[in-house]
Amino acid sequence: MTSISEQLSDALGIMVMGMGLVFIFLSILIIGIGIVAKLFPAPIDEPVTGPATTGCAKTVGIDPQLVAAITSAIHQYRAK
């Protein structure tokens, strides 16, 4: 049977090796993600140029019946 100090030194060596492997793996992963981000940049959305709207009442493309249904559902939920 081995002594406790030998077992502790073996455990310390295994711990350091495991933590080192995780550190190396994460470093490689971060470098790889950086390379992929440079090779394939995200598309840039162009700003929409048009007349500026003031307030929520002038939003385009929202059905008034849908707004009424959502408003009614919110009021029913809050009433509970």
Coordinates of N, CA and C in Angstrom, one line a residue:
M1 N 0.8 -1.2 0.0 CA 0.0 0.0 0.0 C 0.9 1.2 0.0
T2 N 0.5 2.3 -0.8 CA 1.3 3.5 -0.9 C 0.9 4.4 0.3
S3 N 1.8 5.3 0.5 CA 1.6 6.3 1.6 C 0.7 7.4 1.1
I4 N 0.1 8.1 2.0 CA -0.8 9.2 1.7 C -0.2 10.3 0.9
S5 N 1.1 10.6 1.2 CA 1.8 11.6 0.4 C 1.9 11.3 -1.1
E6 N 2.2 10.0 -1.3 CA 2.3 9.5 -2.7 C 0.9 9.6 -3.4
Q7 N -0.1 9.3 -2.7 CA -1.5 9.4 -3.3 C -1.9 10.8 -3.5
L8 N -1.5 11.7 -2.6 CA -1.8 13.1 -2.8 C -1.0 13.7 -4.0
S9 N 0.2 13.3 -4.1 CA 1.0 13.8 -5.3 C 0.4 13.3 -6.6
D10 N 0.0 12.0 -6.6 CA -0.6 11.5 -7.8 C -1.9 12.2 -8.1
A11 N -2.7 12.5 -7.1 CA -4.0 13.2 -7.3 C -3.7 14.6 -7.8
L12 N -2.7 15.3 -7.2 CA -2.4 16.6 -7.7 C -1.9 16.6 -9.1
G13 N -1.1 15.6 -9.5 CA -0.7 15.5 -10.9 C -1.8 15.3 -11.9
I14 N -2.8 14.4 -11.5 CA -4.0 14.2 -12.3 C -4.8 15.5 -12.4
M15 N -5.0 16.2 -11.3 CA -5.8 17.4 -11.3 C -5.1 18.5 -12.2
V16 N -3.8 18.6 -12.1 CA -3.1 19.6 -12.9 C -3.2 19.3 -14.4
M17 N -3.1 18.0 -14.7 CA -3.2 17.5 -16.1 C -4.6 17.8 -16.6
G18 N -5.6 17.5 -15.9 CA -7.0 17.7 -16.3 C -7.3 19.1 -16.5
M19 N -6.9 20.0 -15.6 CA -7.2 21.4 -15.7 C -6.4 22.0 -16.9
G20 N -5.2 21.5 -17.1 CA -4.4 22.0 -18.2 C -5.0 21.6 -19.6
L21 N -5.5 20.3 -19.7 CA -6.2 19.9 -20.9 C -7.5 20.7 -21.2
V22 N -8.2 21.0 -20.1 CA -9.4 21.8 -20.3 C -9.0 23.3 -20.7
F23 N -8.0 23.8 -20.1 CA -7.5 25.1 -20.5 C -7.1 25.2 -22.0
I24 N -6.3 24.2 -22.4 CA -5.9 24.1 -23.8 C -7.0 24.0 -24.7
F25 N -8.0 23.1 -24.4 CA -9.2 22.9 -25.3 C -10.0 24.2 -25.4
L26 N -10.2 24.9 -24.3 CA -11.0 26.1 -24.3 C -10.2 27.2 -25.1
S27 N -8.9 27.3 -25.0 CA -8.1 28.2 -25.7 C -8.2 28.0 -27.2
I28 N -8.1 26.7 -27.6 CA -8.3 26.3 -29.0 C -9.7 26.7 -29.5
L29 N -10.7 26.4 -28.7 CA -12.0 26.7 -29.1 C -12.2 28.2 -29.3
I30 N -11.7 29.1 -28.4 CA -11.8 30.5 -28.6 C -11.1 31.0 -29.8
I31 N -9.9 30.5 -30.1 CA -9.2 30.9 -31.3 C -9.9 30.4 -32.5
G32 N -10.5 29.2 -32.5 CA -11.2 28.8 -33.6 C -12.5 29.6 -33.9
I33 N -13.2 30.0 -32.9 CA -14.4 30.8 -33.0 C -13.9 32.2 -33.6
G34 N -12.8 32.7 -33.1 CA -12.3 34.0 -33.7 C -12.0 33.9 -35.1
I35 N -11.4 32.8 -35.5 CA -11.0 32.6 -37.0 C -12.3 32.5 -37.8
V36 N -13.3 31.7 -37.4 CA -14.5 31.6 -38.1 C -15.2 32.9 -38.2
A37 N -15.2 33.7 -37.1 CA -15.9 35.0 -37.1 C -15.2 36.0 -38.1
K38 N -13.9 35.9 -38.3 CA -13.2 36.7 -39.3 C -13.5 36.2 -40.7
L39 N -13.5 34.9 -40.9 CA -13.8 34.4 -42.2 C -15.2 34.6 -42.7
F40 N -16.2 34.5 -41.8 CA -17.6 34.6 -42.2 C -18.2 35.7 -41.3
P41 N -18.0 37.0 -41.7 CA -18.6 38.1 -40.8 C -20.1 38.1 -40.9
A42 N -20.7 38.6 -39.8 CA -22.2 38.6 -39.8 C -22.7 39.7 -40.8
P43 N -23.8 39.5 -41.4 CA -24.3 40.5 -42.4 C -24.7 41.7 -41.6
I44 N -24.5 42.8 -42.2 CA -24.8 44.1 -41.6 C -26.1 44.6 -42.2
D45 N -27.1 44.8 -41.3 CA -28.4 45.3 -41.7 C -28.3 46.8 -42.1
E46 N -28.8 47.1 -43.2 CA -28.8 48.5 -43.6 C -30.0 49.2 -43.0
P47 N -29.7 50.5 -42.5 CA -30.8 51.2 -41.9 C -31.9 51.5 -42.9
V48 N -33.2 51.5 -42.4 CA -34.3 51.8 -43.3 C -34.4 53.3 -43.4
T49 N -34.4 53.8 -44.6 CA -34.5 55.3 -44.7 C -35.9 55.5 -45.2
G50 N -36.7 56.3 -44.5 CA -38.0 56.6 -44.8 C -38.5 57.7 -43.9
P51 N -39.8 58.0 -44.0 CA -40.4 59.0 -43.2 C -40.4 58.5 -41.7
A52 N -40.0 59.4 -40.8 CA -39.9 59.1 -39.4 C -41.4 59.1 -38.9
T53 N -41.7 58.1 -38.1 CA -43.0 58.1 -37.4 C -42.8 58.4 -36.0
T54 N -43.8 59.1 -35.5 CA -43.8 59.5 -34.1 C -45.0 58.8 -33.4
G55 N -44.7 58.0 -32.4 CA -45.8 57.3 -31.7 C -46.1 55.9 -32.3
C56 N -46.8 55.2 -31.5 CA -47.2 53.8 -31.9 C -48.4 53.8 -32.8
A57 N -49.1 54.8 -32.9 CA -50.4 54.8 -33.7 C -50.1 54.8 -35.2
K58 N -48.9 55.2 -35.6 CA -48.6 55.2 -37.0 C -47.8 54.0 -37.5
T59 N -47.8 52.9 -36.7 CA -47.0 51.8 -37.2 C -47.7 51.2 -38.4
V60 N -47.0 50.7 -39.3 CA -47.5 50.1 -40.6 C -47.4 48.6 -40.5
G61 N -48.4 47.9 -41.0 CA -48.4 46.5 -41.1 C -49.0 45.7 -40.0
I62 N -49.6 46.4 -39.0 CA -50.2 45.7 -37.9 C -51.7 45.8 -38.0
D63 N -52.3 44.6 -38.0 CA -53.7 44.5 -38.2 C -54.4 45.1 -36.9
P64 N -55.3 46.0 -37.0 CA -56.0 46.6 -35.9 C -56.8 45.6 -35.1
Q65 N -57.3 44.6 -35.8 CA -58.1 43.5 -35.0 C -57.1 42.7 -34.2
L66 N -55.9 42.5 -34.7 CA -54.9 41.7 -33.9 C -54.5 42.5 -32.6
V67 N -54.4 43.8 -32.8 CA -54.0 44.7 -31.7 C -55.2 44.6 -30.6
A68 N -56.4 44.7 -31.1 CA -57.5 44.6 -30.2 C -57.6 43.3 -29.5
A69 N -57.3 42.2 -30.2 CA -57.3 40.9 -29.5 C -56.2 40.7 -28.5
I70 N -55.0 41.2 -28.8 CA -53.9 41.2 -27.8 C -54.2 42.1 -26.6
T71 N -54.8 43.2 -26.8 CA -55.2 44.1 -25.7 C -56.2 43.5 -24.8
S72 N -57.2 42.9 -25.5 CA -58.2 42.2 -24.7 C -57.6 41.0 -23.9
A73 N -56.7 40.3 -24.4 CA -56.1 39.2 -23.7 C -55.3 39.7 -22.5
I74 N -54.6 40.8 -22.7 CA -53.8 41.4 -21.6 C -54.7 41.8 -20.5
H75 N -55.8 42.5 -20.8 CA -56.8 43.0 -19.8 C -57.4 41.8 -19.1
Q76 N -57.7 40.7 -19.8 CA -58.3 39.5 -19.1 C -57.2 38.9 -18.2
Y77 N -56.0 38.8 -18.6 CA -54.9 38.2 -17.8 C -54.7 39.1 -16.5
R78 N -54.7 40.4 -16.7 CA -54.4 41.3 -15.5 C -55.6 41.3 -14.5
A79 N -56.8 41.0 -15.1 CA -58.0 41.0 -14.2 C -58.0 39.8 -13.3
K80 N -57.3 38.7 -13.6 CA -57.3 37.5 -12.8 C -56.6 37.7 -11.5

